[in-house]
């Protein structure tokens, strides 16, 4: 019996800078899996045609910006977590049926547990501040709430934060669980009382470094200095990986916080995708 070469790829726009093809192709080669992973950099005007005509010819795709939500209507089944988050970053073609998953929240929580030694592996009862309320923040807030962490979302535009809070508040209460979630305008971070913004975990999910440059400020001056006396070390996680040490992480580290860099989440979410695509655990070198 001859088996044909498995076909995977990343669907995004722009997709030229993606690290995924190198990661997946090296892993397929190493594990002697007859598969290829290509870049599908699809312009928005060609997206529908691609989703309808090309997607089913592939065995699986990673989905990135700006298609994580738009892809949903073209799939046959959406796994529960992805449905609740409202975004799919992994599509698996199983015998002609397209299944959607979200591995971003898994990658985030795994990275947090592996790297935040001061928090321990049980995050229940901890408090997190999440900066931002976009697509990436949604997966992260969902992951944190699922771990029973209470969340404060700070966002430039309060309405966007409230949308996330309302969605998840409703969902978790439907399951009989209370989701502890509050939101404020980012400005309040500077104006408000420091006590209101004490936390165990601070997660930076906005595109501030891209949109406002590396001189931008996302936390108030001397925030970290003032929190130095907290019982536990503050964990600061910036999910951006270009640059690896963002201005926020640099300041946090200088003030004795434990820092987590964004590429770890990227690798962990890709390892989860690898498992979905091949049914195999990603080898250590993948990470
Ligand atoms: P992603 O999917 O990467 O999260 P997104 O959905 O476009 O991208 O969300 C971008 C996030 O970064 C939003 O929370 C955005 O704030 P608004 O909702 O107010 O637009 C935030 N953001 C972008 N540039 C920012 C800046 N210069 N300062 C603060 N927040 C910024």
CSV table of C-alpha atoms and ligand atoms in Angstrom, one decimal:
chain,number,residue,atom,x,y,z
A,1,UNK,CA,0.0,0.0,0.0
A,2,UNK,CA,1.4,3.4,-0.8
A,3,UNK,CA,0.6,6.3,1.5
A,4,UNK,CA,0.8,9.8,0.1
A,5,UNK,CA,2.9,12.6,1.7
A,6,UNK,CA,1.0,14.4,4.5
A,7,UNK,CA,0.4,18.1,3.8
A,8,UNK,CA,0.4,20.8,6.5
A,9,UNK,CA,1.0,24.5,6.6
A,10,UNK,CA,0.4,27.8,8.2
A,11,UNK,CA,-2.5,30.0,7.1
A,12,UNK,CA,-1.9,33.6,7.8
A,13,UNK,CA,-1.4,37.1,6.3
A,14,UNK,CA,1.3,38.2,6.4
A,15,UNK,CA,3.0,34.8,7.1
A,16,UNK,CA,6.5,35.4,5.7
A,17,UNK,CA,8.1,35.7,9.1
A,18,UNK,CA,6.6,32.6,10.7
A,19,UNK,CA,8.9,30.3,12.5
A,20,UNK,CA,6.5,27.4,12.2
A,21,UNK,CA,7.7,25.9,8.8
A,22,UNK,CA,11.2,25.5,10.0
A,23,UNK,CA,10.0,24.0,13.3
A,24,UNK,CA,7.6,21.5,11.8
A,25,UNK,CA,9.7,20.5,8.8
A,26,UNK,CA,12.8,19.8,11.0
A,27,UNK,CA,10.6,17.7,13.3
A,28,UNK,CA,9.0,15.7,10.5
A,29,UNK,CA,12.5,15.0,9.1
A,30,UNK,CA,13.9,14.0,12.5
A,31,UNK,CA,11.0,11.6,13.2
A,32,UNK,CA,11.0,10.3,9.6
A,33,UNK,CA,7.4,11.4,9.1
A,34,UNK,CA,6.7,11.8,5.4
A,35,UNK,CA,5.1,15.2,5.6
A,36,UNK,CA,5.6,18.8,4.5
A,37,UNK,CA,4.6,22.1,6.2
A,38,UNK,CA,4.2,25.1,3.9
A,39,UNK,CA,3.3,28.8,4.2
A,40,UNK,CA,-0.1,29.8,2.9
A,41,UNK,CA,0.1,33.5,2.9
A,42,UNK,CA,-3.4,34.3,1.8
A,43,UNK,CA,-4.6,37.8,1.0
A,44,UNK,CA,-8.0,38.6,2.7
A,45,UNK,CA,-9.8,38.8,-0.7
A,46,UNK,CA,-8.7,35.2,-1.4
A,47,UNK,CA,-9.4,33.8,2.0
A,48,UNK,CA,-12.9,32.4,1.3
A,49,UNK,CA,-11.8,30.7,-1.9
A,50,UNK,CA,-8.9,29.1,0.0
A,51,UNK,CA,-11.1,28.0,2.9
A,52,UNK,CA,-13.7,26.5,0.5
A,53,UNK,CA,-11.5,25.0,-2.1
A,54,UNK,CA,-8.0,24.3,-0.7
A,55,UNK,CA,-8.3,23.6,3.0
A,56,UNK,CA,-9.8,20.1,2.5
A,57,UNK,CA,-6.8,19.1,0.4
A,58,UNK,CA,-4.5,19.5,3.4
A,59,UNK,CA,-4.1,17.2,6.4
A,60,UNK,CA,-4.0,20.1,8.8
A,61,UNK,CA,-3.1,23.8,9.2
A,62,UNK,CA,-2.0,26.2,11.9
A,63,UNK,CA,-4.1,29.3,11.7
A,64,UNK,CA,-2.7,32.7,12.6
A,65,UNK,CA,-3.7,36.4,12.3
A,66,UNK,CA,-6.0,37.6,10.9
A,67,UNK,CA,-8.0,34.3,10.4
A,68,UNK,CA,-8.4,32.7,13.8
A,69,UNK,CA,-12.1,33.7,14.0
A,70,UNK,CA,-12.9,33.9,10.3
A,71,UNK,CA,-12.0,30.2,9.8
A,72,UNK,CA,-14.7,28.9,12.1
A,73,UNK,CA,-17.6,29.0,9.6
A,74,UNK,CA,-15.7,26.8,7.2
A,75,UNK,CA,-15.1,24.0,9.7
A,76,UNK,CA,-17.3,21.0,10.5
A,77,UNK,CA,-16.7,20.7,14.2
A,78,UNK,CA,-15.2,23.0,16.8
A,79,UNK,CA,-13.7,21.5,20.0
A,80,UNK,CA,-15.2,22.9,23.2
A,81,UNK,CA,-12.4,25.2,24.4
A,82,UNK,CA,-11.9,26.7,20.9
A,83,UNK,CA,-15.7,27.3,20.7
A,84,UNK,CA,-15.7,29.0,24.1
A,85,UNK,CA,-12.7,31.2,23.2
A,86,UNK,CA,-14.2,31.9,19.8
A,87,UNK,CA,-10.9,31.3,18.0
A,88,UNK,CA,-9.3,28.4,16.2
A,89,UNK,CA,-5.5,28.2,15.7
A,90,UNK,CA,-5.4,24.6,14.6
A,91,UNK,CA,-7.4,22.7,11.9
A,92,UNK,CA,-7.2,18.9,11.5
A,93,UNK,CA,-8.6,17.1,8.5
A,94,UNK,CA,-9.8,13.8,9.8
A,95,UNK,CA,-11.2,11.6,7.0
A,96,UNK,CA,-12.5,14.7,5.1
A,97,UNK,CA,-14.0,16.4,8.2
A,98,UNK,CA,-12.4,19.6,9.4
A,99,UNK,CA,-12.0,19.9,13.2
A,100,UNK,CA,-11.0,23.2,14.9
A,101,UNK,CA,-8.9,23.5,18.0
A,102,UNK,CA,-7.2,26.2,20.1
A,103,UNK,CA,-3.8,25.4,21.4
A,104,UNK,CA,-2.9,29.0,22.4
A,105,UNK,CA,-4.5,28.8,25.8
A,106,UNK,CA,-2.8,25.4,26.4
A,107,UNK,CA,0.6,26.7,25.4
A,108,UNK,CA,0.2,29.7,27.7
A,109,UNK,CA,-0.9,27.7,30.8
A,110,UNK,CA,1.8,25.1,30.2
A,111,UNK,CA,4.5,27.8,29.9
A,112,UNK,CA,3.3,29.6,33.0
A,113,UNK,CA,3.3,26.3,35.1
A,114,UNK,CA,6.7,25.3,33.7
A,115,UNK,CA,8.4,28.6,34.3
A,116,UNK,CA,6.8,30.4,37.2
A,117,UNK,CA,8.5,28.4,39.9
A,118,UNK,CA,7.3,30.8,42.6
A,119,UNK,CA,3.7,30.1,41.8
A,120,UNK,CA,3.8,26.3,42.0
A,121,UNK,CA,1.8,24.1,39.6
A,122,UNK,CA,-1.6,24.9,41.2
A,123,UNK,CA,-2.6,28.4,40.1
A,124,UNK,CA,-6.0,28.3,41.9
A,125,UNK,CA,-6.7,31.4,43.9
A,126,UNK,CA,-3.9,33.5,42.3
A,127,UNK,CA,-4.6,36.9,40.8
A,128,UNK,CA,-3.5,37.9,37.3
A,129,UNK,CA,-3.5,41.3,35.5
A,130,UNK,CA,-3.9,40.9,31.7
A,131,UNK,CA,-2.9,43.9,29.6
A,132,UNK,CA,-4.9,43.8,26.4
A,133,UNK,CA,-8.2,42.4,25.3
A,134,UNK,CA,-7.6,41.3,21.7
A,135,UNK,CA,-7.6,37.8,20.2
A,136,UNK,CA,-4.5,36.7,22.1
A,137,UNK,CA,-5.8,38.0,25.4
A,138,UNK,CA,-9.1,36.0,25.0
A,139,UNK,CA,-7.2,32.7,24.9
A,140,UNK,CA,-5.1,33.7,27.9
A,141,UNK,CA,-8.0,35.0,30.0
A,142,UNK,CA,-9.9,31.8,29.2
A,143,UNK,CA,-6.9,29.7,30.3
A,144,UNK,CA,-6.4,31.6,33.5
A,145,UNK,CA,-10.1,31.4,34.4
A,146,UNK,CA,-10.1,27.7,33.7
A,147,UNK,CA,-7.3,27.4,36.3
A,148,UNK,CA,-9.4,29.4,38.8
A,149,UNK,CA,-7.1,32.4,38.7
A,150,UNK,CA,-8.9,35.7,39.2
A,151,UNK,CA,-8.3,38.1,36.3
A,152,UNK,CA,-8.2,41.9,35.9
A,153,UNK,CA,-8.1,43.0,32.3
A,154,UNK,CA,-6.6,46.4,31.6
A,155,UNK,CA,-7.2,47.7,28.1
A,156,UNK,CA,-6.8,50.9,26.2
A,157,UNK,CA,-10.4,50.6,25.0
A,158,UNK,CA,-12.6,49.6,27.9
A,159,UNK,CA,-15.5,48.3,25.7
A,160,UNK,CA,-13.2,45.6,24.2
A,161,UNK,CA,-12.2,44.5,27.7
A,162,UNK,CA,-15.9,44.4,28.8
A,163,UNK,CA,-16.8,42.2,25.8
A,164,UNK,CA,-14.3,39.6,26.9
A,165,UNK,CA,-15.4,39.8,30.5
A,166,UNK,CA,-19.1,39.5,29.6
A,167,UNK,CA,-18.5,36.5,27.3
A,168,UNK,CA,-16.5,34.5,29.8
A,169,UNK,CA,-18.5,35.6,32.8
A,170,UNK,CA,-21.6,34.2,31.1
A,171,UNK,CA,-19.9,31.0,30.0
A,172,UNK,CA,-18.4,30.1,33.3
A,173,UNK,CA,-21.6,30.9,35.2
A,174,UNK,CA,-23.5,28.6,32.8
A,175,UNK,CA,-21.2,25.8,34.1
A,176,UNK,CA,-22.0,26.8,37.7
A,177,UNK,CA,-18.5,28.3,38.2
A,178,UNK,CA,-17.9,31.9,39.1
A,179,UNK,CA,-15.4,33.7,36.9
A,180,UNK,CA,-13.7,36.3,38.9
A,181,UNK,CA,-13.0,38.9,36.3
A,182,UNK,CA,-12.9,42.7,36.3
A,183,UNK,CA,-11.9,45.3,33.7
A,184,UNK,CA,-10.5,48.8,33.7
A,185,UNK,CA,-9.2,51.2,31.2
A,186,UNK,CA,-5.4,51.0,30.9
A,187,UNK,CA,-5.2,54.7,32.0
A,188,UNK,CA,-6.5,53.6,35.4
A,189,UNK,CA,-3.3,51.7,36.0
A,190,UNK,CA,-1.5,55.0,36.3
A,191,UNK,CA,-4.2,56.9,38.1
A,192,UNK,CA,-5.5,54.2,40.4
A,193,UNK,CA,-4.4,53.1,43.8
A,194,UNK,CA,-1.4,50.7,43.6
A,195,UNK,CA,-3.1,48.3,46.0
A,196,UNK,CA,-5.8,47.6,43.4
A,197,UNK,CA,-3.2,46.5,41.0
A,198,UNK,CA,-1.3,44.1,43.2
A,199,UNK,CA,-1.1,40.6,41.6
A,200,UNK,CA,0.8,37.4,41.3
A,201,UNK,CA,1.0,37.3,37.5
A,202,UNK,CA,1.2,40.2,35.0
A,203,UNK,CA,0.7,39.2,31.4
A,204,UNK,CA,1.4,41.6,28.5
A,205,UNK,CA,-0.7,40.6,25.4
A,206,UNK,CA,-1.0,43.9,23.5
A,207,UNK,CA,0.8,44.9,20.3
A,208,UNK,CA,2.1,48.1,22.0
A,209,UNK,CA,5.8,47.5,21.0
A,210,UNK,CA,4.7,47.2,17.4
A,211,UNK,CA,2.2,50.1,17.3
A,212,UNK,CA,3.9,52.6,19.6
A,213,UNK,CA,7.5,51.5,19.5
A,214,UNK,CA,10.0,50.2,22.2
A,215,UNK,CA,10.0,53.5,24.1
A,216,UNK,CA,6.3,53.1,24.9
A,217,UNK,CA,5.1,52.6,28.5
A,218,UNK,CA,2.5,50.0,29.3
A,219,UNK,CA,2.9,49.9,33.1
A,220,UNK,CA,3.2,53.0,35.3
A,221,UNK,CA,6.7,54.2,36.3
A,222,UNK,CA,8.1,52.5,39.3
A,223,UNK,CA,5.2,50.0,39.4
A,224,UNK,CA,7.6,47.0,39.9
A,225,UNK,CA,9.7,48.9,42.4
A,226,UNK,CA,6.6,49.5,44.6
A,227,UNK,CA,5.6,45.9,44.4
A,228,UNK,CA,9.0,44.6,45.5
A,229,UNK,CA,7.8,43.9,49.0
A,230,UNK,CA,5.1,41.4,47.9
A,231,UNK,CA,5.1,38.1,49.7
A,232,UNK,CA,5.6,36.2,46.5
A,233,UNK,CA,7.8,37.2,43.6
A,234,UNK,CA,5.7,38.8,40.8
A,235,UNK,CA,5.8,36.8,37.6
A,236,UNK,CA,5.8,39.0,34.5
A,237,UNK,CA,5.0,37.3,31.1
A,238,UNK,CA,5.2,39.2,27.8
A,239,UNK,CA,3.8,37.0,25.0
A,240,UNK,CA,5.6,39.1,22.4
A,241,UNK,CA,8.8,37.4,21.2
A,242,UNK,CA,10.3,40.1,19.0
A,243,UNK,CA,12.2,41.4,20.9
A,244,UNK,CA,12.7,38.5,23.2
A,245,UNK,CA,13.4,40.8,26.2
A,246,UNK,CA,10.8,43.5,25.8
A,247,UNK,CA,11.1,46.9,27.6
A,248,UNK,CA,8.6,45.6,30.1
A,249,UNK,CA,10.5,42.4,30.8
A,250,UNK,CA,13.8,44.4,31.2
A,251,UNK,CA,12.3,46.7,33.8
A,252,UNK,CA,10.6,43.8,35.6
A,253,UNK,CA,13.8,41.8,35.7
A,254,UNK,CA,15.8,44.8,37.0
A,255,UNK,CA,13.3,45.0,39.8
A,256,UNK,CA,13.6,41.4,40.9
A,257,UNK,CA,10.5,40.0,39.2
A,258,UNK,CA,10.5,36.5,37.6
A,259,UNK,CA,10.2,37.0,33.8
A,260,UNK,CA,8.8,34.7,31.1
A,261,UNK,CA,9.6,35.4,27.4
A,262,UNK,CA,7.0,34.9,24.6
A,263,UNK,CA,8.8,32.4,22.4
A,264,UNK,CA,8.2,29.7,25.1
A,265,UNK,CA,4.4,30.0,24.6
A,266,UNK,CA,4.9,29.9,20.8
A,267,UNK,CA,6.8,26.6,21.1
A,268,UNK,CA,4.4,25.1,23.6
A,269,UNK,CA,1.4,25.8,21.5
A,270,UNK,CA,3.1,24.4,18.4
A,271,UNK,CA,4.0,21.3,20.4
A,272,UNK,CA,0.3,20.9,21.1
A,273,UNK,CA,-0.4,21.4,17.4
A,274,UNK,CA,2.1,18.7,16.5
A,275,UNK,CA,0.3,16.3,18.8
A,276,UNK,CA,-3.1,17.1,17.1
A,277,UNK,CA,-1.6,16.7,13.6
A,278,UNK,CA,0.4,13.5,14.1
A,279,UNK,CA,-1.0,11.9,17.3
A,280,UNK,CA,2.7,11.9,18.5
A,281,UNK,CA,4.3,13.9,21.4
A,282,UNK,CA,6.6,16.6,20.1
A,283,UNK,CA,10.2,15.5,20.8
A,284,UNK,CA,12.3,17.5,23.3
A,285,UNK,CA,14.4,19.2,20.6
A,286,UNK,CA,11.2,20.8,19.2
A,287,UNK,CA,11.1,22.7,22.4
B,1,LIG,P1,-4.0,40.0,19.0
B,1,LIG,O1,-4.8,39.0,18.3
B,1,LIG,O2,-2.5,39.9,18.8
B,1,LIG,O3,-4.3,40.1,20.5
B,1,LIG,P2,-5.7,42.3,18.4
B,1,LIG,O4,-6.9,41.4,18.5
B,1,LIG,O5,-5.6,43.3,17.3
B,1,LIG,O6,-4.3,41.4,18.3
B,1,LIG,O7,-5.5,43.1,19.8
B,1,LIG,C1,-4.5,44.0,20.0
B,1,LIG,C2,-4.5,44.5,21.5
B,1,LIG,O8,-3.4,45.4,21.7
B,1,LIG,C3,-5.8,45.2,21.9
B,1,LIG,O9,-6.1,45.0,23.3
B,1,LIG,C4,-5.4,46.7,21.7
B,1,LIG,O10,-6.1,47.6,22.5
B,1,LIG,P3,-7.5,48.2,22.0
B,1,LIG,O11,-8.5,47.1,22.2
B,1,LIG,O12,-7.8,49.4,22.9
B,1,LIG,O13,-7.4,48.5,20.6
B,1,LIG,C5,-3.9,46.6,22.2
B,1,LIG,N1,-3.0,47.7,21.7
B,1,LIG,C6,-2.6,47.9,20.5
B,1,LIG,N2,-1.7,48.9,20.5
B,1,LIG,C7,-1.7,49.4,21.7
B,1,LIG,C8,-1.0,50.5,22.4
B,1,LIG,N3,-0.1,51.3,21.7
B,1,LIG,N4,-1.2,50.7,23.7
B,1,LIG,C9,-2.0,49.9,24.4
B,1,LIG,N5,-2.7,48.9,23.9
B,1,LIG,C10,-2.5,48.6,22.5
